[in-house]
Coordinates of C-alpha atoms in Angstrom, one line a residue:
M1286 CA -174.9 -23.3 71.6
T1287 CA -174.5 -22.9 75.3
H1288 CA -177.2 -21.1 77.2
A1289 CA -176.1 -17.9 79.1
Q1290 CA -176.8 -19.6 82.4
L1291 CA -174.2 -22.2 81.6
K1292 CA -170.5 -21.5 81.1
R1293 CA -169.5 -25.1 80.1
V1294 CA -171.1 -28.2 78.7
E1295 CA -168.7 -31.1 78.4
P1296 CA -168.5 -33.1 76.3
P1297 CA -170.0 -30.4 74.0
F1298 CA -171.8 -33.1 71.9
W1299 CA -171.7 -36.8 71.5
W1300 CA -172.4 -39.6 68.9
S1301 CA -175.0 -42.3 68.4
G1302 CA -174.0 -45.9 68.4
M1303 CA -171.2 -45.8 70.8
H1304 CA -170.1 -48.8 72.9
M1305 CA -170.5 -46.8 76.2
E1306 CA -174.0 -47.4 77.6
E1307 CA -174.1 -44.1 79.4
L1308 CA -172.9 -40.6 78.9
Q1309 CA -171.9 -38.3 81.8
I1310 CA -172.4 -34.6 80.9
L1311 CA -170.7 -32.0 83.0
L1312 CA -172.6 -28.7 83.4
Y1313 CA -170.9 -25.7 84.8
G1314 CA -172.6 -22.4 85.7
D1315 CA -173.4 -20.1 88.7
S1316 CA -175.4 -22.1 91.3
I1317 CA -176.5 -24.6 88.5
S1318 CA -177.1 -27.2 91.1
D1319 CA -180.1 -25.2 92.3
Y1320 CA -181.9 -26.3 89.2
E1321 CA -183.8 -29.5 88.5
V1322 CA -182.9 -31.1 85.2
S1323 CA -185.3 -33.1 83.0
S1324 CA -185.7 -34.2 79.4
D1325 CA -188.8 -35.3 77.5
V1326 CA -186.8 -37.7 75.3
L1327 CA -183.4 -38.5 76.8
E1328 CA -183.4 -41.0 79.7
I1329 CA -181.7 -39.4 82.6
T1330 CA -180.3 -42.1 85.0
E1331 CA -178.5 -39.8 87.5
V1332 CA -178.2 -36.1 88.4
K1333 CA -175.3 -35.6 90.7
S1334 CA -174.4 -32.4 92.5
T1335 CA -171.2 -31.8 94.4
E1336 CA -170.0 -29.7 97.3
N1337 CA -169.6 -26.9 94.7
P1338 CA -173.0 -25.6 93.6
N1339 CA -171.6 -24.5 90.2
Y1340 CA -171.4 -28.1 88.9
L1341 CA -174.0 -30.7 87.9
F1342 CA -173.1 -34.1 86.4
V1343 CA -176.0 -35.4 84.4
T1344 CA -175.9 -39.0 83.2
I1345 CA -178.0 -40.2 80.3
K1346 CA -178.6 -43.5 78.5
A1347 CA -176.8 -42.8 75.3
K1348 CA -176.1 -46.1 73.5
D1349 CA -179.3 -46.3 71.4
V1350 CA -180.1 -42.6 71.1
K1351 CA -180.6 -41.6 67.5
P1352 CA -178.8 -38.6 66.0
G1353 CA -180.5 -35.4 66.6
E1354 CA -180.9 -32.3 68.8
Y1355 CA -182.3 -32.9 72.3
S1356 CA -183.4 -30.6 75.1
F1357 CA -182.6 -30.4 78.7
R1358 CA -185.1 -28.4 80.8
F1359 CA -183.8 -26.5 83.8
K1360 CA -186.3 -25.4 86.5
K1361 CA -185.7 -23.6 89.7
G1362 CA -188.5 -23.8 92.2
G1363 CA -191.7 -22.8 90.4
N1364 CA -189.9 -20.6 87.8
T1365 CA -189.8 -21.4 84.1
G1366 CA -186.0 -21.7 84.0
F1367 CA -184.3 -22.3 80.7
I1368 CA -183.6 -24.9 78.0
Q1369 CA -180.2 -26.2 76.9
Q1370 CA -179.9 -28.1 73.6
Y1371 CA -177.6 -31.1 73.3
V1372 CA -176.6 -32.6 70.0
I1373 CA -176.1 -36.4 69.3
K1374 CA -174.3 -36.7 66.0
K1375 CA -174.3 -39.5 63.5
R1376 CA -171.2 -41.7 64.0
R1377 CA -168.7 -42.2 61.2
E1378 CA -169.2 -45.6 59.5
N1379 CA -167.0 -48.3 61.0
S1380 CA -165.5 -45.8 63.4
A1381 CA -165.3 -48.4 66.1
L1382 CA -163.2 -50.7 63.9
R1383 CA -160.5 -48.1 63.0
N1384 CA -157.0 -49.6 62.9
G1385 CA -154.3 -48.0 65.0
F1386 CA -150.6 -47.7 64.4
N1387 CA -148.5 -50.8 64.5
S1388 CA -145.1 -52.3 63.7
S1389 CA -145.4 -51.6 60.0
D1390 CA -145.3 -47.9 60.8
M1391 CA -142.6 -45.3 61.3
I1392 CA -143.6 -42.7 63.8
Y1393 CA -142.3 -39.1 63.4
L1394 CA -142.4 -37.1 66.7
L1395 CA -142.5 -33.3 66.4
M1396 CA -143.0 -30.4 68.7
P1397 CA -145.5 -28.2 66.8
D1398 CA -144.2 -24.9 68.2
R1399 CA -140.8 -25.8 66.8
F1400 CA -141.6 -27.4 63.4
A1401 CA -143.1 -24.8 61.1
N1402 CA -145.0 -21.5 61.3
G1403 CA -147.8 -21.6 58.8
N1404 CA -150.0 -18.8 60.2
P1405 CA -147.9 -16.0 61.9
S1406 CA -151.2 -14.1 62.7
T1407 CA -151.8 -16.6 65.6
D1408 CA -148.3 -16.4 67.1
S1409 CA -149.7 -14.3 69.9
V1410 CA -153.4 -14.4 70.8
P1411 CA -154.9 -11.8 73.2
P1412 CA -156.6 -14.3 75.6
M1413 CA -153.5 -16.3 76.1
T1414 CA -150.9 -15.2 78.5
E1415 CA -147.6 -16.1 76.9
K1416 CA -146.7 -14.3 73.7
A1417 CA -144.3 -15.4 71.0
S1418 CA -140.7 -14.7 71.4
R1419 CA -138.5 -16.8 69.1
K1420 CA -135.3 -15.4 70.7
Q1421 CA -136.2 -17.2 74.0
P1422 CA -135.2 -21.0 73.9
G1423 CA -138.0 -21.8 76.3
G1424 CA -140.5 -19.4 74.8
R1425 CA -143.2 -19.8 72.1
H1426 CA -141.7 -19.7 68.6
G1427 CA -144.9 -19.7 66.5
G1428 CA -145.1 -23.1 65.0
D1429 CA -148.6 -24.3 64.4
I1430 CA -151.0 -26.9 62.8
K1431 CA -151.0 -25.0 59.5
G1432 CA -147.2 -25.4 59.4
I1433 CA -147.5 -29.2 59.9
I1434 CA -150.1 -29.5 57.1
D1435 CA -148.0 -27.5 54.8
H1436 CA -145.2 -30.0 55.1
L1437 CA -146.9 -33.4 55.0
D1438 CA -145.4 -34.1 51.6
Y1439 CA -142.0 -33.7 53.2
L1440 CA -142.9 -36.3 55.9
Q1441 CA -144.4 -38.7 53.4
D1442 CA -141.4 -38.5 51.2
L1443 CA -139.1 -39.2 54.2
G1444 CA -140.8 -42.5 54.8
V1445 CA -143.0 -41.4 57.7
T1446 CA -146.3 -43.2 58.0
T1447 CA -147.5 -41.9 61.4
L1448 CA -147.3 -38.5 63.0
W1449 CA -147.1 -38.0 66.8
S1450 CA -147.2 -34.3 67.9
T1451 CA -146.7 -33.3 71.5
P1452 CA -149.9 -31.8 73.0
L1453 CA -151.8 -29.2 71.0
N1454 CA -154.6 -28.5 73.6
E1455 CA -154.7 -25.1 75.3
D1456 CA -151.9 -24.5 77.7
N1457 CA -152.1 -21.1 79.4
D1458 CA -149.1 -21.2 81.6
A1459 CA -147.2 -17.9 81.7
N1460 CA -143.9 -19.5 80.7
H1461 CA -142.8 -22.6 78.7
S1462 CA -146.4 -23.2 77.6
Y1463 CA -145.1 -24.4 74.2
H1464 CA -144.6 -28.0 75.4
G1465 CA -148.3 -28.4 76.1
Y1466 CA -148.2 -30.7 79.1
A1467 CA -149.8 -28.3 81.5
Q1468 CA -153.2 -28.0 79.8
S1469 CA -155.8 -25.4 80.7
D1470 CA -158.6 -26.7 78.5
V1471 CA -158.8 -30.3 77.3
Y1472 CA -161.7 -29.8 74.9
N1473 CA -160.0 -27.1 72.8
I1474 CA -156.9 -26.7 70.7
D1475 CA -154.6 -23.9 71.8
P1476 CA -155.5 -20.9 69.6
R1477 CA -151.8 -20.2 69.0
Y1478 CA -151.7 -23.6 67.3
G1479 CA -155.0 -23.3 65.4
T1480 CA -158.5 -24.5 66.0
N1481 CA -160.3 -27.8 66.6
E1482 CA -161.3 -27.8 63.0
E1483 CA -157.7 -27.4 61.8
Y1484 CA -156.7 -30.3 64.0
R1485 CA -159.4 -32.4 62.4
E1486 CA -158.2 -31.2 59.0
L1487 CA -154.7 -32.4 59.9
A1488 CA -156.0 -35.9 60.5
S1489 CA -158.0 -35.8 57.3
E1490 CA -155.0 -34.7 55.2
L1491 CA -152.8 -37.4 56.8
H1492 CA -155.4 -40.0 56.0
K1493 CA -155.6 -38.9 52.3
K1494 CA -151.9 -39.8 52.2
D1495 CA -152.5 -43.1 53.9
M1496 CA -150.8 -41.8 57.1
K1497 CA -151.9 -41.8 60.7
L1498 CA -152.2 -39.3 63.6
I1499 CA -151.4 -40.0 67.3
M1500 CA -152.6 -37.6 70.0
D1501 CA -150.4 -36.9 73.0
Y1502 CA -152.8 -37.4 75.9
V1503 CA -152.2 -36.5 79.5
T1504 CA -154.2 -38.4 82.2
N1505 CA -151.9 -37.8 85.2
H1506 CA -152.1 -34.0 85.6
W1507 CA -153.4 -30.7 84.2
G1508 CA -152.0 -27.3 84.4
I1509 CA -152.5 -25.0 87.3
E1510 CA -154.2 -22.6 84.9
H1511 CA -156.9 -25.1 83.9
W1512 CA -160.3 -23.5 84.2
M1513 CA -161.4 -26.1 86.8
M1514 CA -158.4 -25.3 89.1
K1515 CA -160.0 -21.9 89.6
D1516 CA -163.2 -23.5 90.9
L1517 CA -162.8 -27.2 91.7
P1518 CA -165.9 -29.4 91.3
M1519 CA -164.9 -31.1 94.7
H1520 CA -162.0 -31.2 97.0
D1521 CA -160.9 -34.7 95.8
W1522 CA -161.0 -33.9 92.1
I1523 CA -157.3 -33.5 92.4
H1524 CA -154.9 -35.0 95.0
Q1525 CA -154.4 -32.7 97.9
F1526 CA -152.5 -33.0 101.1
P1527 CA -153.1 -31.5 104.6
E1528 CA -149.7 -29.9 104.6
G1529 CA -150.2 -28.4 101.2
F1530 CA -148.2 -29.1 98.0
K1531 CA -146.4 -32.4 97.8
N1532 CA -144.1 -33.4 95.0
T1533 CA -144.1 -37.0 93.6
N1534 CA -141.0 -39.0 94.6
Y1535 CA -140.8 -40.1 90.9
R1536 CA -140.3 -43.7 92.2
M1537 CA -142.5 -45.7 89.8
T1538 CA -141.1 -49.0 91.2
T1539 CA -143.4 -48.4 94.2
Q1540 CA -146.3 -49.4 91.9
F1541 CA -145.3 -53.0 92.0
D1542 CA -142.6 -53.3 94.6
T1543 CA -143.7 -56.0 97.2
H1544 CA -141.5 -54.3 99.9
T1545 CA -142.7 -50.7 99.4
S1546 CA -144.1 -48.6 102.1
I1547 CA -147.7 -47.3 101.8
I1548 CA -146.5 -43.7 102.1
D1549 CA -143.9 -44.1 99.3
K1550 CA -146.5 -45.6 97.0
E1551 CA -149.0 -42.9 97.8
I1552 CA -146.5 -40.1 97.2
N1553 CA -145.5 -41.5 93.8
E1554 CA -149.1 -41.9 92.7
K1555 CA -150.6 -38.8 94.3
G1556 CA -147.8 -36.3 94.5
W1557 CA -147.7 -33.6 91.9
F1558 CA -145.3 -34.0 89.0
V1559 CA -144.3 -30.3 89.4
K1560 CA -145.9 -27.5 91.4
S1561 CA -147.7 -26.1 88.3
M1562 CA -149.3 -29.5 87.4
P1563 CA -152.1 -30.5 89.8
D1564 CA -152.3 -34.3 90.0
L1565 CA -155.6 -35.7 88.9
N1566 CA -157.5 -38.2 91.2
Q1567 CA -158.5 -41.2 89.0
S1568 CA -160.0 -42.8 92.2
N1569 CA -162.8 -40.3 91.9
P1570 CA -165.3 -41.9 89.5
L1571 CA -166.5 -38.6 88.1
M1572 CA -163.0 -37.5 87.3
L1573 CA -162.1 -40.9 85.8
N1574 CA -165.2 -40.9 83.6
Y1575 CA -164.5 -37.3 82.5
L1576 CA -161.0 -38.4 81.3
I1577 CA -162.4 -41.5 79.5
Q1578 CA -165.0 -39.5 77.7
N1579 CA -162.6 -36.7 76.8
A1580 CA -160.2 -39.2 75.2
I1581 CA -163.0 -40.9 73.3
W1582 CA -164.4 -37.6 72.2
W1583 CA -161.1 -36.6 70.6
I1584 CA -160.7 -39.9 68.8
E1585 CA -164.1 -39.7 67.4
Y1586 CA -164.1 -36.0 66.6
A1587 CA -160.7 -35.8 65.0
D1588 CA -160.7 -39.3 63.6
L1589 CA -157.5 -40.3 65.4
D1590 CA -155.4 -43.4 64.9
G1591 CA -154.0 -43.7 68.4
L1592 CA -152.9 -42.1 71.6
R1593 CA -149.6 -41.7 73.4
V1594 CA -150.1 -41.3 77.1
D1595 CA -147.7 -39.1 79.0
T1596 CA -146.4 -40.2 82.4
Y1597 CA -148.4 -43.4 82.3
S1598 CA -146.9 -45.1 85.3
Y1599 CA -147.4 -42.1 87.6
N1600 CA -151.1 -42.5 87.5
E1601 CA -153.0 -44.6 90.0
K1602 CA -152.6 -47.9 88.4
E1603 CA -156.1 -49.2 88.9
G1604 CA -157.6 -46.0 87.6
I1605 CA -155.3 -45.8 84.5
A1606 CA -156.0 -49.5 83.7
K1607 CA -159.8 -48.7 83.8
W1608 CA -159.2 -45.7 81.5
T1609 CA -157.2 -47.7 79.1
K1610 CA -159.7 -50.6 79.0
A1611 CA -162.6 -48.3 78.3
I1612 CA -160.8 -46.7 75.3
M1613 CA -159.9 -50.1 73.9
D1614 CA -163.4 -51.5 74.5
E1615 CA -164.7 -48.6 72.4
Y1616 CA -162.0 -49.1 69.7
P1617 CA -160.7 -52.7 69.8
N1618 CA -158.1 -52.2 67.0
L1619 CA -156.8 -48.8 68.2
N1620 CA -153.3 -48.6 69.6
I1621 CA -152.2 -46.7 72.7
V1622 CA -148.6 -46.3 73.8
G1623 CA -147.7 -45.4 77.4
E1624 CA -144.7 -43.5 78.6
I1625 CA -143.1 -45.7 81.3
W1626 CA -139.8 -44.1 81.8
M1627 CA -138.0 -47.0 83.6
H1628 CA -134.8 -48.8 82.8
E1629 CA -135.3 -52.5 83.3
P1630 CA -137.2 -54.7 80.8
A1631 CA -139.1 -56.4 83.7
H1632 CA -140.3 -53.0 85.0
I1633 CA -141.5 -52.0 81.5
A1634 CA -143.1 -55.4 80.7
Y1635 CA -145.2 -55.1 83.9
W1636 CA -147.2 -52.4 82.2
Q1637 CA -148.0 -54.0 78.9
K1638 CA -151.3 -55.6 78.3
D1639 CA -151.6 -59.2 79.4
S1640 CA -148.3 -59.1 81.2
K1641 CA -147.4 -62.3 83.1
I1642 CA -145.4 -60.2 85.5
G1643 CA -148.4 -58.0 86.2
A1644 CA -150.6 -61.1 86.5
I1645 CA -148.6 -62.1 89.6
Q1646 CA -150.3 -59.1 91.3
N1647 CA -153.6 -59.6 89.4
F1648 CA -152.9 -56.5 87.4
N1649 CA -153.5 -55.9 83.8
S1650 CA -153.0 -52.4 82.4
H1651 CA -154.7 -53.2 79.1
L1652 CA -152.1 -51.0 77.5
P1653 CA -151.1 -52.4 74.1
T1654 CA -147.7 -50.6 73.6
V1655 CA -144.9 -49.5 75.9
M1656 CA -141.9 -47.4 75.2
D1657 CA -138.6 -49.3 75.1
F1658 CA -136.5 -47.2 77.4
P1659 CA -134.0 -50.0 78.1
L1660 CA -133.0 -50.1 74.4
H1661 CA -132.9 -46.3 74.2
D1662 CA -130.5 -46.3 77.2
V1663 CA -128.0 -48.5 75.7
M1664 CA -128.1 -46.8 72.3
E1665 CA -127.0 -43.6 74.1
R1666 CA -123.6 -45.3 74.6
L1667 CA -122.9 -48.3 72.5
F1668 CA -121.9 -46.7 69.2
G1669 CA -119.0 -44.9 70.7
E1670 CA -117.6 -47.9 72.5
R1671 CA -115.2 -50.7 71.9
Q1672 CA -116.7 -54.1 72.7
D1673 CA -115.8 -55.7 76.0
W1674 CA -117.7 -58.1 78.2
D1675 CA -120.6 -55.8 78.7
T1676 CA -119.9 -52.8 76.4
G1677 CA -120.3 -52.0 72.7
M1678 CA -122.8 -54.0 70.7
I1679 CA -123.3 -56.5 73.4
R1680 CA -125.4 -53.9 75.2
A1681 CA -128.1 -54.1 72.5
Y1682 CA -127.9 -57.9 72.4
N1683 CA -128.4 -58.1 76.2
V1684 CA -131.5 -55.9 76.1
L1685 CA -133.1 -57.9 73.4
A1686 CA -132.2 -61.1 75.3
S1687 CA -134.9 -60.0 77.8
D1688 CA -137.7 -59.9 75.2
F1689 CA -139.2 -63.0 76.8
L1690 CA -140.6 -60.8 79.5
Y1691 CA -142.9 -58.9 77.1
P1692 CA -146.3 -60.2 76.0
D1693 CA -145.9 -58.6 72.5
T1694 CA -142.5 -57.4 71.3
N1695 CA -144.0 -56.0 68.1
N1696 CA -145.8 -53.5 70.3
L1697 CA -142.6 -51.9 71.7
L1698 CA -142.0 -48.3 70.7
V1699 CA -138.3 -48.1 69.9
F1700 CA -136.4 -44.8 69.7
T1701 CA -133.0 -43.3 70.0
E1702 CA -134.3 -40.0 71.4
N1703 CA -137.4 -37.9 72.0
H1704 CA -138.3 -34.4 73.2
D1705 CA -137.2 -35.1 76.8
T1706 CA -133.8 -36.8 76.1
Q1707 CA -130.4 -35.8 74.8
R1708 CA -130.3 -35.4 71.0
T1709 CA -129.1 -38.5 69.2
N1710 CA -126.6 -36.6 67.0
T1711 CA -125.2 -34.8 70.0
K1712 CA -124.7 -38.2 71.7
L1713 CA -123.0 -39.5 68.6
K1714 CA -120.8 -36.3 68.4
G1715 CA -122.0 -35.5 64.9
S1716 CA -120.8 -38.8 63.4
L1717 CA -122.8 -39.7 60.3
A1718 CA -121.3 -43.2 60.4
N1719 CA -122.7 -43.8 63.9
Y1720 CA -126.0 -42.2 62.9
K1721 CA -126.3 -44.8 60.2
L1722 CA -125.6 -47.6 62.5
A1723 CA -128.1 -46.4 65.2
T1724 CA -130.8 -45.6 62.6
T1725 CA -130.4 -49.0 61.0
L1726 CA -130.9 -50.7 64.3
L1727 CA -133.9 -48.5 65.0
A1728 CA -135.5 -49.4 61.6
T1729 CA -134.8 -53.1 61.6
T1730 CA -135.2 -54.4 65.2
R1731 CA -138.5 -55.6 66.5
G1732 CA -141.2 -53.1 67.4
I1733 CA -142.4 -49.7 66.2
P1734 CA -139.6 -47.2 65.3
Q1735 CA -140.0 -43.5 66.3
L1736 CA -137.9 -40.7 64.8
Y1737 CA -137.6 -37.3 66.5
Y1738 CA -138.0 -34.2 64.2
G1739 CA -134.7 -32.9 62.8
T1740 CA -132.7 -36.0 63.5
E1741 CA -133.0 -36.9 59.8
I1742 CA -131.0 -33.8 58.9
G1743 CA -128.3 -34.2 61.6
M1744 CA -129.9 -31.7 64.0
Q1745 CA -128.2 -31.5 67.4
G1746 CA -129.0 -30.1 70.8
D1747 CA -127.6 -30.4 74.3
K1748 CA -130.1 -31.1 77.1
D1749 CA -127.5 -29.9 79.6
K1750 CA -128.1 -26.4 78.2
G1751 CA -131.8 -26.7 78.8
D1752 CA -134.8 -28.3 77.1
G1753 CA -135.0 -25.5 74.6
D1754 CA -131.7 -26.7 73.1
I1755 CA -133.1 -30.2 72.3
R1756 CA -136.2 -28.5 70.8
R1757 CA -134.7 -26.1 68.3
D1758 CA -136.7 -24.8 65.3
F1759 CA -136.7 -26.9 62.2
P1760 CA -134.7 -24.9 59.6
G1761 CA -136.9 -23.6 56.9
G1762 CA -140.1 -23.5 59.0
W1763 CA -140.1 -19.8 59.4
E1764 CA -140.2 -17.0 56.8
G1765 CA -136.7 -15.6 56.5
D1766 CA -134.8 -18.7 57.5
T1767 CA -131.6 -18.8 55.5
N1768 CA -131.5 -22.7 55.6
N1769 CA -134.5 -24.5 54.3
A1770 CA -134.0 -28.2 55.2
F1771 CA -137.6 -29.1 53.9
T1772 CA -136.2 -29.1 50.3
Q1773 CA -133.3 -30.9 48.8
S1774 CA -132.0 -27.7 47.2
G1775 CA -132.2 -25.9 50.5
R1776 CA -130.4 -28.5 52.5
T1777 CA -126.7 -28.3 53.2
K1778 CA -124.4 -31.1 51.9
K1779 CA -124.2 -32.6 55.4
Q1780 CA -128.0 -32.4 56.0
E1781 CA -128.6 -34.1 52.7
E1782 CA -126.3 -36.9 53.6
Y1783 CA -128.3 -37.6 56.7
H1784 CA -131.6 -37.1 54.9
A1785 CA -130.9 -39.3 51.9
F1786 CA -129.9 -42.2 54.2
T1787 CA -132.9 -41.9 56.4
K1788 CA -135.3 -41.6 53.4
K1789 CA -133.9 -44.6 51.7
L1790 CA -134.0 -46.8 54.8
F1791 CA -137.5 -45.9 56.0
N1792 CA -139.1 -45.9 52.5
W1793 CA -137.7 -49.5 52.1
R1794 CA -139.1 -50.4 55.5
K1795 CA -142.7 -49.5 54.4
N1796 CA -142.9 -52.8 52.5
A1797 CA -140.5 -54.9 54.5
K1798 CA -143.0 -57.3 56.0
A1799 CA -140.3 -59.5 57.7
V1800 CA -139.2 -56.4 59.6
H1801 CA -142.8 -55.5 60.5
T1802 CA -143.8 -58.9 62.1
G1803 CA -141.0 -61.4 61.4
C1804 CA -139.2 -63.3 64.2
L1805 CA -135.8 -62.0 65.2
L1806 CA -132.9 -64.4 65.3
H1807 CA -129.7 -62.8 66.6
Y1808 CA -126.1 -63.8 67.3
V1809 CA -123.8 -62.8 70.2
P1810 CA -121.8 -59.9 68.9
E1811 CA -118.1 -60.5 68.2
E1812 CA -115.5 -57.9 67.5
N1813 CA -118.2 -55.3 68.0
V1814 CA -120.2 -56.6 65.1
Y1815 CA -123.9 -57.4 65.7
I1816 CA -125.8 -59.6 63.3
Y1817 CA -129.4 -60.6 63.3
F1818 CA -132.1 -61.9 60.9
R1819 CA -135.7 -60.9 60.5
I1820 CA -137.6 -63.9 59.2
L1821 CA -141.2 -64.2 58.0
E1822 CA -142.1 -67.4 56.1
E1823 CA -139.8 -67.4 53.0
R1824 CA -138.7 -63.8 53.5
R1825 CA -135.3 -63.3 55.2
I1826 CA -133.4 -60.2 55.9
M1827 CA -129.8 -60.2 57.3
V1828 CA -128.8 -57.1 59.3
V1829 CA -125.0 -56.5 59.9
L1830 CA -124.0 -53.7 62.2
N1831 CA -120.2 -53.3 62.2
N1832 CA -119.5 -51.0 65.1
N1833 CA -115.8 -51.7 64.9
T1834 CA -113.4 -49.0 63.7
N1835 CA -111.8 -51.6 61.4
D1836 CA -113.1 -53.6 58.5
Q1837 CA -114.2 -57.1 59.5
V1838 CA -114.4 -60.4 57.6
L1839 CA -117.1 -62.7 58.7
R1840 CA -117.0 -66.5 58.4
L1841 CA -120.6 -67.2 57.2
D1842 CA -120.8 -70.8 58.4
R1843 CA -121.7 -69.5 61.8
F1844 CA -124.8 -67.9 60.4
S1845 CA -126.2 -71.0 58.6
E1846 CA -129.3 -71.1 60.7
G1847 CA -130.2 -67.5 59.6
L1848 CA -129.1 -67.9 56.0
N1849 CA -131.0 -71.2 55.6
G1850 CA -129.2 -72.2 52.5
K1851 CA -129.3 -68.7 50.9
S1852 CA -126.1 -67.8 49.2
S1853 CA -126.7 -64.3 47.9
G1854 CA -128.7 -61.1 48.5
V1855 CA -128.8 -57.4 47.9
D1856 CA -127.8 -54.8 50.4
I1857 CA -130.6 -52.3 50.2
L1858 CA -128.5 -49.5 51.6
S1859 CA -125.8 -49.6 48.8
G1860 CA -127.8 -51.5 46.1
I1861 CA -124.9 -53.9 45.8
E1862 CA -125.4 -57.7 45.3
V1863 CA -123.7 -59.6 48.1
N1864 CA -122.2 -63.1 47.8
L1865 CA -122.9 -65.1 51.0
K1866 CA -121.2 -68.4 50.1
D1867 CA -118.2 -68.3 52.4
K1868 CA -117.1 -65.0 53.9
L1869 CA -118.4 -61.5 54.0
K1870 CA -116.2 -58.4 54.3
V1871 CA -117.9 -55.5 56.1
T1872 CA -116.4 -52.0 56.0
A1873 CA -115.6 -50.3 59.4
K1874 CA -118.5 -48.5 61.1
T1875 CA -121.0 -49.5 58.5
P1876 CA -124.4 -51.1 58.5
M1877 CA -125.7 -53.6 55.9
V1878 CA -129.3 -54.6 55.4
I1879 CA -129.3 -57.6 53.1
E1880 CA -132.5 -59.0 51.5
L1881 CA -131.7 -62.6 50.9
D1882 CA -132.6 -64.0 47.5

């Protein structure tokens, strides 16, 4: 419990046996720096005050401290002062060795405000500025953690193995706070979503189903309503400019461009993403350590399986590399995926751990996984195209031909859409045939597939109409919804067609080890038909994507390297046995996933 003299103690508690040698505790209270701090048991290595007398940063030796409740004594002059208790908890057994998400997983991305409302009583909470208004596309609609927990069986049945939710921490912006990327308190769940305890329960319930949880973490910025923005610890806690607000130029290439000007690089790194999101200064050691400890605190407290880091390549690259390394040092088997929204494989590969491209500049991000935006970009277009020299299925082939640039292609997050892009089924103009082709590529290529909520029922949305349209409510998540897509009986015929295909494909993928980690052998597409094999030891899977509007007959002698003497197999999508001795007829606009005998 926090003493009345203190308004904040962060982290609020810690654990014994952590890898980090020292713990930096932020203390916030009126003129708290006027006090001297001591402890009879804990070894204090530094007490640092700042230009703001309301802050103290107390650093203790924490690695070998046993679990228990400890006391900090605060004295001011000759007065008695006060005592603040600090708890060191027992660490979960084998916590450091937790395994993160990987290429055997299918990640389901959802926006909690738009998925399901499990507790309507928290839709609007008095301390929070924005109230629920489901009629407003950009307003809060009432979805919450309870709603997610209530539908975990649906996700598991679909074939989901890992859940990624957009941020759940408190965001007290007056408008559009549902997206959660302008956080006002990074140690507490937004009360409209639930509580810290409910978030921990979500992880626990997922783990009972052998599923995993990824937290969406923001290192680049907070929201203008963050409590520290009202009373900054120091001027350089955030990036500030003599002339006032300065927007980032969004030119992430300045991070590695050998020709870039100093000012362009500085504006990319230090400019604010938008005016309501102050840019955090990771060059400040106190700020960087605060971010490191906060991320570790959430992993340990909630028992997380990984992090997705927003706007990764907008951070100061040396600072974010230190942050990433500190997390991975604490949890060597964890996974972290960074959002690097760039469009060239070489630019993306620069940011992956142990990149040979980054090494040219003596840079290593230590980031295990990057998002495959180049593949996403071509999947926006290729399924509605005829094949020419550089259109149609050759687009996907060309992207994968650049895989030599990546240190680890199994750690590429592949996706057709997310919460910031155009909806897949809108791009595909509601074509179920094209959806099946796109989703089969997503499920069977190298890397970690990510599905965006509602795609599996054919949900559409037009980003040109605003972000709210690509973030519609999942039907059936609210009492009174006339369409309940969470159940087979509640889905429309069209929704069920999408759902049944997605469920079959991703449940099969759970045990398809050749897809998880096998090598990829592909052939130059001809007649808009793309064929590739996933091979792991004796396991071989042949994937045929016929993007042609006509049936195609394939001469199989061309694929002898991939077939390796196999003459038959079973198409897991249709359940039909396939003869592979001479020719193979493939129906127009149809995928096949053939497990070779």
